[in-house]
Each structure stands twice: as C-alpha cells, then as structure tokens.
C-alpha cells in the first residue's frame, strides 16, 4: 500500500509541475506567467460634447414697396396693350405673402386654359388620391388563360433595366409579371395559353368626346395600363393596352410558353382576387411631377379617371369632369364660369379663370395642407426644364420663375410663381385666347417679356 501511495503522490506532483510549466508559458490559464505584465486597461472613452448647431430659418419673402408694386401694375397694362389687338387677355399678379393684388385684368373672365388645366388636375389628384398612392398591375390565371389586369399604371416598364433609366417614372416591371405567368404555365401544362388584357377599371370612350380629332395626336387612348405612357417613338399607339399584352406574350414565348392569342377581356372575379404577381406604379407625387413638368396629356387624363373612380363616379371623361369639379367645390375654390371637359386641357370647351389658378398656387406656396405642397415641385423652371426649358432665358428670369404653360391653336397661358431680384415672391396667372393675325411665338414672347421685367424688380 505504501508503494502505491508513493506512486500516486508522484503522479500528482508531476501533473502539478506540468500545469505550472504550462501556466508559466501561457499555454493554459492561470496565475503564473513569464510574459510581461499587461498594461492597465484604458479608461472607457467619453464622448466629446459637440456644440449645438442652429439652422437659421429661411428668410421670409420680402414685401414689395408701394413704388415697386406700382411698377408691376404698369407692366401689366403694357402687356395687355401689346396683346389687345390680337386676342383676349386675362391676368392677375399677387404678392404671395399677403395676397395683395398688384395687377389685374379680367381675372374672373373664363378663358380657354389649354394645359393650364393640369394645375387643376394636379390639385385634385393630390387631394383625392394622396401623394403616396401607387397603382397595381397584376397577372392572374384561370385554366389556360393568363389575365393582365390594369390598375391605372400607364408607365409600365418592359423589363427591369427600363425601371433604372435615370429620370424615368417607370416602376412596375412587366418582366416580373411574365416570370410569374411562365411559372404558372409550366406547372399547369395544357398546351398553349391565351393572354387576355383586362381594361375594365375604366369605362367609356378612349378620347374625350369634346376633343377635336386633330388633337388625338397629342394624347394616347385612355386605358388603365400601357407601356411608356402609350408612346411608341414620337407618336402614340392606337392600342396601348394590347401593346402591353403583346409585350407580356413575347416574354412568355421567350420563356418557352406557347401563346395562342392576345385579346381584350375581363378577368373572372375569382382569378382577379388571387393574382399570381403584382407590380406597382410610381407614386401620385411622382406622376404629378411628370404631368406638370412635361405637360403629359395621357397622364393627366389617367389621373382624372382615377379620381373619378376613387369618388364613386364612372371612370370616364364625364365622371372625371364631375369628380374634378366636386373636389374643387369642396376645397372652396372660385368656380364661377369654370367649365371642365377633360383633365389635360386639350379640349377647347374647357374654361378656367385666373382667380382659380391663383388660389391653387397660393395654397401650394403657403402649404395649406400636407398634400398640396407636392404640387410646386413639378412646375417647370424657367430656362431649365420641361416646357420652360427654352423660355424665360434672359435677365433675372432663369431659375426664378416656375410655371405651368398651355398652348392650343389660338391659346397661350402661363400660371406660376416668380421671385423678384428684391426677394419678393409673386404668384401670377396669364390666360389668353382667341388670338388671330399673330404668331403664338409672339404671344409667348410678350408673356416672357412681362414676367422677365417683373423678375428684375
């Protein structure tokens, strides 16, 4: 027993010595070490106080002195006298900060507005639909039929690359819908499929009944889905909804799916309620920007139809006109003599008054609510973009004037906001029609000279 005890003790001492050796050379955790003593831990860093940054408030627009206001009135009289021999002129200039009328002539006389109507459409669309609303396009299936269902997006992109082009408002990617439809077709083999395009969201004629056929060249047939606003090159397609269906069919064929036909038709309710895939448009805010900047007639009419549907009216031109007027009435705008025949302004039976345009602009400038403020960003900027890119290029005008233009055969209009050299912010509306024996370019030149002279004040 004594020998066994000695052996056990020897093993314990050997193990203890081995552990001490390993500990000393930092091979195992322990108290012994041959390494240098570690530095004491540095104190936890404390944040350095940063001085508060005070962002100064934006300077308020300067008020015009009475003498300068008198100059505005004189400029208005000169402008009216210049155009009086060739047409009818209405205008009004106001100080945005106070609403003070600086110059006015026939501001409540109804005039043909041309694309100035889009200011009205923008206000009504933002109010009714909301700036963040987006519109769905879906694919659904029933048996061997693929349904392409329009929800109001007329700027569908044919593929992902088209949604990434700088400046585009195309968001809904048709290739996503095609991929989902192709998967369905492969999982449900049954020979060829049919592509049926559902445009039942909108009703009625594709063109406004009051529109002169000569102006059909400036707008696509109104339908709740299209590629690229219905444009094909520099023209508008006569069949934008079918074009979208054919584009879907081509992508299905590229995925190995045989397509027998493409036609219009309404999807069964059961299929529409359970789509295979859905994509969404740009927001209403972005659509309004595009409509105002580029004076997009197709987009204006589409928004009008969507407003009509939202308010429970028939989603056609008559319903859009009723809905547009009803929203304006609810907002308390002056409407005496106002006639609304469409939402783009292409119809020559439209009538607006300067007082209405100025009321809308003043609400936008003063941010009267959370929706109308989105309107201002879409107004073209003088000498920079949209329909003002090559106008108001002299003196103090470039960059200091934003406005919505309007032009028809004998109509020239422009309504917007203007900042003078002295810092005053003005709102203005100019509606002129019934021009004869004069070039519309000369009428525009008169408008531009008037506004440029005010910008110099």
XYZ file of C-alpha atoms in Angstrom:
457
model
C 0.000 0.000 0.000
C 2.877 2.302 0.872
C 4.338 1.842 -2.622
C 1.004 2.650 -4.300
C 0.613 5.794 -2.214
C 4.068 6.973 -3.182
C 3.303 6.392 -6.873
C 0.032 8.338 -6.615
C 1.755 11.223 -4.855
C 4.443 11.266 -7.533
C 1.789 11.472 -10.273
C 0.044 14.369 -8.547
C 3.317 16.261 -8.164
C 4.191 15.556 -11.796
C 0.861 16.834 -13.051
C 1.064 19.887 -10.828
C 4.520 20.661 -12.117
C 3.380 20.227 -15.719
C 0.470 22.565 -15.169
C 2.731 25.144 -13.538
C 5.077 24.897 -16.531
C 2.190 25.351 -18.991
C 0.802 28.226 -16.941
C 4.158 29.976 -16.807
C 4.456 29.879 -20.590
C 0.810 30.987 -21.084
C -0.217 27.624 -22.534
C -3.060 27.297 -20.044
C -4.971 29.856 -17.988
C -3.589 30.505 -14.502
C -1.752 32.873 -12.160
C 1.833 32.176 -13.306
C 3.420 33.774 -16.367
C 6.870 34.585 -17.782
C 5.398 37.244 -20.141
C 5.469 40.938 -19.468
C 2.738 42.406 -17.282
C -0.176 43.694 -19.355
C -0.859 47.386 -19.296
C -3.757 48.552 -17.219
C -6.991 48.891 -19.181
C -7.511 52.359 -20.610
C -10.498 54.238 -19.262
C -13.672 53.977 -21.344
C -13.667 56.853 -23.836
C -16.071 59.667 -23.092
C -17.823 61.491 -25.942
C -16.648 64.984 -26.675
C -19.560 67.397 -26.435
C -20.475 68.890 -29.814
C -21.771 72.438 -29.850
C -25.410 72.682 -30.848
C -25.900 73.759 -34.446
C -28.598 76.308 -35.028
C -30.017 76.260 -38.534
C -31.293 79.688 -39.418
C -34.834 79.906 -40.669
C -35.262 80.553 -44.357
C -35.708 84.245 -44.982
C -39.293 85.304 -45.460
C -40.105 86.762 -48.867
C -39.583 90.493 -48.953
C -42.663 92.674 -49.270
C -42.833 94.916 -52.294
C -42.628 98.621 -51.678
C -45.571 100.621 -52.953
C -43.467 102.165 -55.698
C -42.415 98.715 -56.918
C -45.997 97.463 -56.747
C -46.982 100.387 -58.957
C -44.353 99.280 -61.473
C -45.957 95.821 -61.583
C -49.311 97.418 -62.360
C -47.733 99.485 -65.138
C -46.034 96.419 -66.619
C -49.394 94.640 -66.654
C -51.015 97.479 -68.548
C -48.208 97.450 -71.127
C -48.586 93.692 -71.563
C -52.356 93.895 -72.056
C -51.992 96.751 -74.536
C -49.429 94.768 -76.521
C -51.787 91.803 -76.983
C -55.139 93.592 -77.121
C -55.174 93.952 -80.934
C -54.657 90.226 -81.481
C -56.649 88.391 -78.807
C -58.355 88.249 -75.414
C -56.212 88.667 -72.298
C -56.805 87.909 -68.627
C -54.113 88.136 -65.976
C -53.578 88.733 -62.294
C -50.397 89.188 -60.247
C -50.445 88.827 -56.465
C -47.960 89.118 -53.644
C -47.729 85.573 -52.288
C -47.054 86.551 -48.679
C -50.054 88.848 -48.339
C -52.389 88.016 -51.225
C -52.300 91.675 -52.259
C -53.346 92.119 -55.885
C -50.633 94.037 -57.730
C -52.034 93.953 -61.251
C -55.206 92.509 -62.710
C -57.340 92.420 -65.821
C -60.444 90.268 -66.259
C -59.198 87.746 -63.680
C -62.692 86.251 -63.353
C -63.462 86.117 -67.072
C -63.410 82.472 -68.234
C -60.749 81.653 -70.831
C -59.663 78.524 -72.675
C -56.795 77.315 -70.473
C -55.089 74.703 -72.670
C -52.632 72.806 -70.446
C -53.138 75.211 -67.552
C -55.926 72.728 -66.795
C -53.192 70.437 -65.452
C -52.792 72.695 -62.407
C -56.392 71.837 -61.549
C -55.802 68.138 -62.207
C -52.680 68.143 -60.036
C -54.529 69.743 -57.129
C -57.455 67.363 -57.365
C -55.302 64.234 -57.791
C -53.128 65.060 -54.793
C -56.188 65.827 -52.673
C -58.204 62.768 -53.670
C -55.612 60.057 -54.227
C -52.890 61.284 -51.865
C -49.255 61.909 -52.841
C -48.026 58.434 -51.848
C -50.669 56.328 -53.614
C -49.430 53.758 -56.146
C -51.403 51.750 -58.688
C -51.230 47.993 -59.182
C -50.898 45.926 -62.336
C -51.420 42.191 -61.859
C -51.319 38.879 -63.657
C -53.813 36.197 -62.763
C -54.707 32.846 -64.267
C -57.771 30.748 -64.974
C -57.190 27.467 -66.762
C -55.081 28.174 -69.844
C -55.722 31.916 -69.761
C -53.275 34.481 -68.403
C -55.015 37.713 -67.394
C -53.109 41.017 -67.427
C -55.159 43.360 -65.218
C -54.744 47.124 -65.449
C -54.961 49.221 -62.304
C -54.014 52.661 -63.589
C -50.283 52.391 -64.343
C -49.690 53.702 -67.872
C -45.908 53.764 -67.457
C -45.232 50.048 -67.151
C -41.634 49.101 -67.906
C -40.992 46.168 -70.254
C -38.094 44.942 -68.113
C -36.014 45.726 -65.042
C -33.469 47.772 -66.986
C -36.190 50.195 -68.064
C -37.029 50.933 -64.421
C -33.432 52.014 -63.779
C -33.073 54.627 -66.524
C -32.241 57.987 -64.890
C -35.288 60.218 -64.686
C -37.828 57.527 -65.550
C -41.063 57.177 -63.627
C -41.477 53.557 -64.751
C -41.647 51.381 -61.639
C -43.898 48.443 -62.488
C -41.769 45.761 -64.174
C -43.655 43.687 -66.750
C -40.921 41.036 -66.703
C -41.832 40.222 -63.082
C -45.386 39.527 -64.177
C -44.171 37.461 -67.120
C -41.948 35.339 -64.876
C -44.856 34.520 -62.562
C -47.126 33.715 -65.502
C -44.468 31.479 -67.091
C -44.061 29.550 -63.840
C -47.814 29.001 -63.702
C -47.908 27.799 -67.312
C -45.121 25.283 -66.703
C -46.788 23.987 -63.544
C -50.156 23.654 -65.308
C -49.331 22.204 -68.714
C -52.231 22.208 -71.106
C -50.936 23.316 -74.453
C -50.891 26.964 -75.446
C -52.166 29.845 -73.314
C -54.140 32.958 -74.153
C -53.203 36.407 -72.848
C -56.296 38.462 -72.042
C -55.864 42.131 -71.133
C -58.376 43.481 -68.613
C -59.060 47.228 -69.011
C -62.374 47.190 -67.156
C -61.144 49.641 -64.498
C -62.003 52.459 -66.928
C -65.189 52.892 -68.929
C -66.425 54.993 -71.802
C -64.584 56.363 -74.830
C -60.805 56.387 -75.158
C -60.795 60.067 -76.182
C -62.746 62.951 -74.684
C -65.950 63.473 -76.705
C -65.224 67.220 -76.767
C -61.727 66.738 -78.206
C -61.089 67.893 -81.760
C -59.803 64.805 -83.647
C -56.814 66.834 -84.806
C -55.632 66.773 -81.188
C -55.699 62.975 -80.971
C -52.039 63.138 -81.966
C -51.196 64.666 -78.578
C -52.655 62.021 -76.274
C -52.860 58.243 -76.142
C -56.194 56.415 -75.935
C -57.030 56.396 -72.234
C -56.728 52.941 -70.715
C -55.717 51.684 -67.241
C -52.435 50.153 -68.408
C -49.804 50.930 -71.009
C -46.086 50.851 -71.629
C -44.256 54.189 -71.599
C -47.392 56.304 -71.443
C -48.688 54.716 -74.629
C -45.914 56.322 -76.665
C -44.189 54.481 -79.490
C -41.282 56.571 -80.679
C -42.581 60.089 -81.276
C -46.199 59.003 -81.665
C -48.931 57.399 -79.587
C -50.120 53.873 -80.161
C -53.753 53.359 -81.098
C -53.798 50.177 -78.957
C -51.689 50.758 -75.815
C -53.397 48.083 -73.707
C -52.952 45.410 -76.368
C -49.343 46.533 -76.787
C -48.760 45.705 -73.125
C -50.441 42.336 -73.611
C -48.292 41.578 -76.648
C -45.151 42.514 -74.709
C -46.181 40.062 -71.990
C -46.851 37.382 -74.612
C -43.403 37.859 -76.154
C -41.760 37.377 -72.784
C -43.809 34.235 -72.198
C -42.696 32.866 -75.554
C -39.115 33.679 -74.612
C -39.600 31.544 -71.501
C -40.792 28.615 -73.609
C -44.543 29.136 -73.193
C -46.664 28.884 -76.330
C -49.118 31.798 -76.638
C -52.089 31.303 -78.937
C -53.618 34.806 -78.844
C -53.666 38.216 -77.182
C -57.009 39.979 -76.776
C -59.024 42.282 -74.530
C -61.397 40.826 -71.951
C -62.365 40.971 -68.302
C -60.771 38.597 -65.815
C -63.057 36.394 -63.694
C -63.519 37.833 -60.204
C -62.040 34.729 -58.588
C -58.851 34.980 -60.639
C -58.506 38.733 -60.147
C -58.849 38.299 -56.390
C -55.911 35.869 -56.293
C -53.222 37.238 -58.648
C -50.032 35.388 -59.454
C -47.986 38.581 -59.099
C -48.475 42.328 -58.752
C -46.264 45.321 -59.512
C -46.850 48.961 -58.619
C -46.532 52.320 -60.326
C -44.652 55.409 -59.245
C -46.362 57.460 -56.538
C -49.002 60.069 -57.321
C -46.471 62.708 -56.256
C -44.065 61.486 -58.969
C -46.845 61.192 -61.529
C -47.997 64.754 -60.844
C -44.403 65.967 -61.214
C -44.163 64.285 -64.591
C -47.562 65.569 -65.720
C -46.721 69.185 -64.862
C -43.092 69.264 -65.988
C -43.622 67.544 -69.330
C -47.281 68.572 -69.771
C -48.188 64.902 -70.200
C -51.747 64.756 -71.546
C -52.154 60.992 -71.233
C -51.099 61.048 -67.610
C -53.456 63.945 -66.863
C -56.466 62.098 -68.277
C -55.465 58.894 -66.492
C -55.284 60.705 -63.158
C -58.677 62.256 -63.858
C -60.199 58.828 -64.443
C -58.598 57.509 -61.242
C -60.008 60.449 -59.268
C -63.446 59.683 -60.695
C -63.250 56.058 -59.652
C -61.995 56.987 -56.187
C -65.016 59.227 -55.679
C -67.518 56.677 -56.917
C -68.095 58.296 -60.299
C -67.919 56.440 -63.589
C -64.269 56.188 -64.602
C -64.717 58.006 -67.902
C -64.359 61.594 -69.124
C -67.772 62.697 -67.883
C -67.198 61.132 -64.478
C -63.732 62.659 -64.267
C -65.131 66.118 -65.032
C -67.824 65.766 -62.365
C -65.364 64.477 -59.787
C -62.836 67.211 -60.540
C -65.394 69.956 -60.104
C -66.781 68.401 -56.930
C -63.336 68.325 -55.302
C -62.701 71.956 -56.252
C -66.053 72.937 -54.740
C -65.243 71.101 -51.512
C -61.920 72.940 -51.315
C -63.727 76.261 -51.603
C -62.159 77.499 -54.830
C -63.827 80.145 -57.044
C -65.612 78.378 -59.890
C -67.908 80.949 -61.470
C -67.804 80.420 -65.224
C -65.493 77.400 -64.947
C -66.179 74.557 -67.397
C -64.322 71.240 -67.112
C -64.439 68.957 -70.140
C -61.230 66.992 -69.637
C -58.197 66.883 -67.345
C -55.436 67.604 -69.845
C -56.716 70.874 -71.287
C -56.714 69.605 -74.871
C -60.431 70.261 -75.210
C -61.300 73.772 -76.385
C -64.565 73.684 -74.437
C -62.703 73.975 -71.113
C -62.921 77.332 -69.344
C -60.875 78.486 -66.339
C -60.365 81.792 -64.552
C -57.151 83.348 -63.261
C -58.686 83.563 -59.791
C -58.920 79.757 -59.595
C -55.352 79.207 -60.766
C -54.027 81.725 -58.251
C -55.988 80.161 -55.395
C -54.394 76.790 -56.166
C -50.911 78.295 -56.462
C -51.259 80.216 -53.206
C -52.299 77.042 -51.386
C -49.193 75.336 -52.769
C -46.879 78.228 -51.856
C -48.312 78.553 -48.355
C -48.514 74.762 -47.796
C -52.154 74.999 -46.829
C -52.217 71.247 -46.137
C -49.998 68.194 -46.342
C -50.878 67.292 -49.921
C -50.901 70.472 -52.000
C -47.271 71.219 -51.156
C -46.264 68.433 -53.541
C -47.630 70.440 -56.469
C -44.883 73.053 -56.643
C -42.018 70.644 -57.319
C -43.488 69.658 -60.671
C -43.784 73.152 -62.121
C -41.200 73.663 -64.886
C -38.335 76.024 -64.060
C -37.515 78.914 -66.391
C -34.596 78.168 -68.731
C -34.024 74.802 -67.039
C -36.518 72.008 -67.638
C -39.803 70.819 -69.043
C -41.927 73.157 -71.107
C -39.973 76.190 -69.851
C -36.548 74.803 -70.756
C -36.133 77.202 -73.679
C -38.222 80.092 -72.348
C -37.523 82.991 -69.987
C -33.802 82.740 -70.641
C -32.869 86.414 -70.205
C -32.163 88.763 -67.316
C -33.347 87.748 -63.861
C -35.864 85.181 -65.135
C -33.793 81.942 -65.347
C -34.356 79.839 -62.257
C -36.554 82.491 -60.635
C -39.832 81.604 -62.369
C -41.762 78.343 -62.208
C -44.991 77.894 -64.082
C -47.433 75.703 -65.968
C -47.676 76.502 -69.630
C -50.569 75.988 -72.028
C -50.824 76.155 -75.804
C -53.546 75.382 -78.341
C -54.215 76.739 -81.819
C -55.144 80.229 -80.585
C -54.418 79.889 -76.866
C -51.336 80.735 -74.789
C -51.356 80.531 -70.994
C -48.865 80.503 -68.136
C -49.506 80.408 -64.382
C -46.953 80.045 -61.620
C -44.659 81.714 -59.101
C -41.925 84.319 -59.529
C -39.227 85.692 -57.234
C -38.040 89.222 -57.911
C -34.466 90.479 -57.564
C -35.549 92.249 -54.385
C -36.712 88.926 -52.892
C -40.475 89.284 -53.209
C -42.441 86.161 -54.097
C -45.298 86.704 -56.546
C -47.967 84.403 -57.914
C -49.276 85.016 -61.404
C -51.796 83.682 -63.875
C -51.991 84.675 -67.533
C -54.774 83.205 -69.685
C -55.052 84.419 -73.271
C -57.169 83.058 -76.114
C -58.899 83.943 -79.396
C -55.624 85.063 -80.964
C -55.635 85.993 -84.640
C -53.201 87.558 -87.073
C -50.311 86.847 -84.731
C -47.830 84.050 -84.189
C -48.227 82.180 -80.927
C -44.467 82.560 -80.560
C -45.013 86.313 -80.466
C -47.649 85.886 -77.761
C -45.225 83.781 -75.745
C -42.551 86.426 -76.250
C -44.916 89.056 -74.842
C -45.625 86.870 -71.799
C -41.929 86.241 -71.267
C -41.044 89.925 -71.539
C -43.744 90.796 -68.993
C -42.566 88.186 -66.483
C -38.874 88.939 -67.005
C -39.477 92.628 -66.343
C -41.214 91.736 -63.067
C -38.351 89.447 -62.079
C -35.966 92.394 -62.456
C -37.807 94.433 -59.800
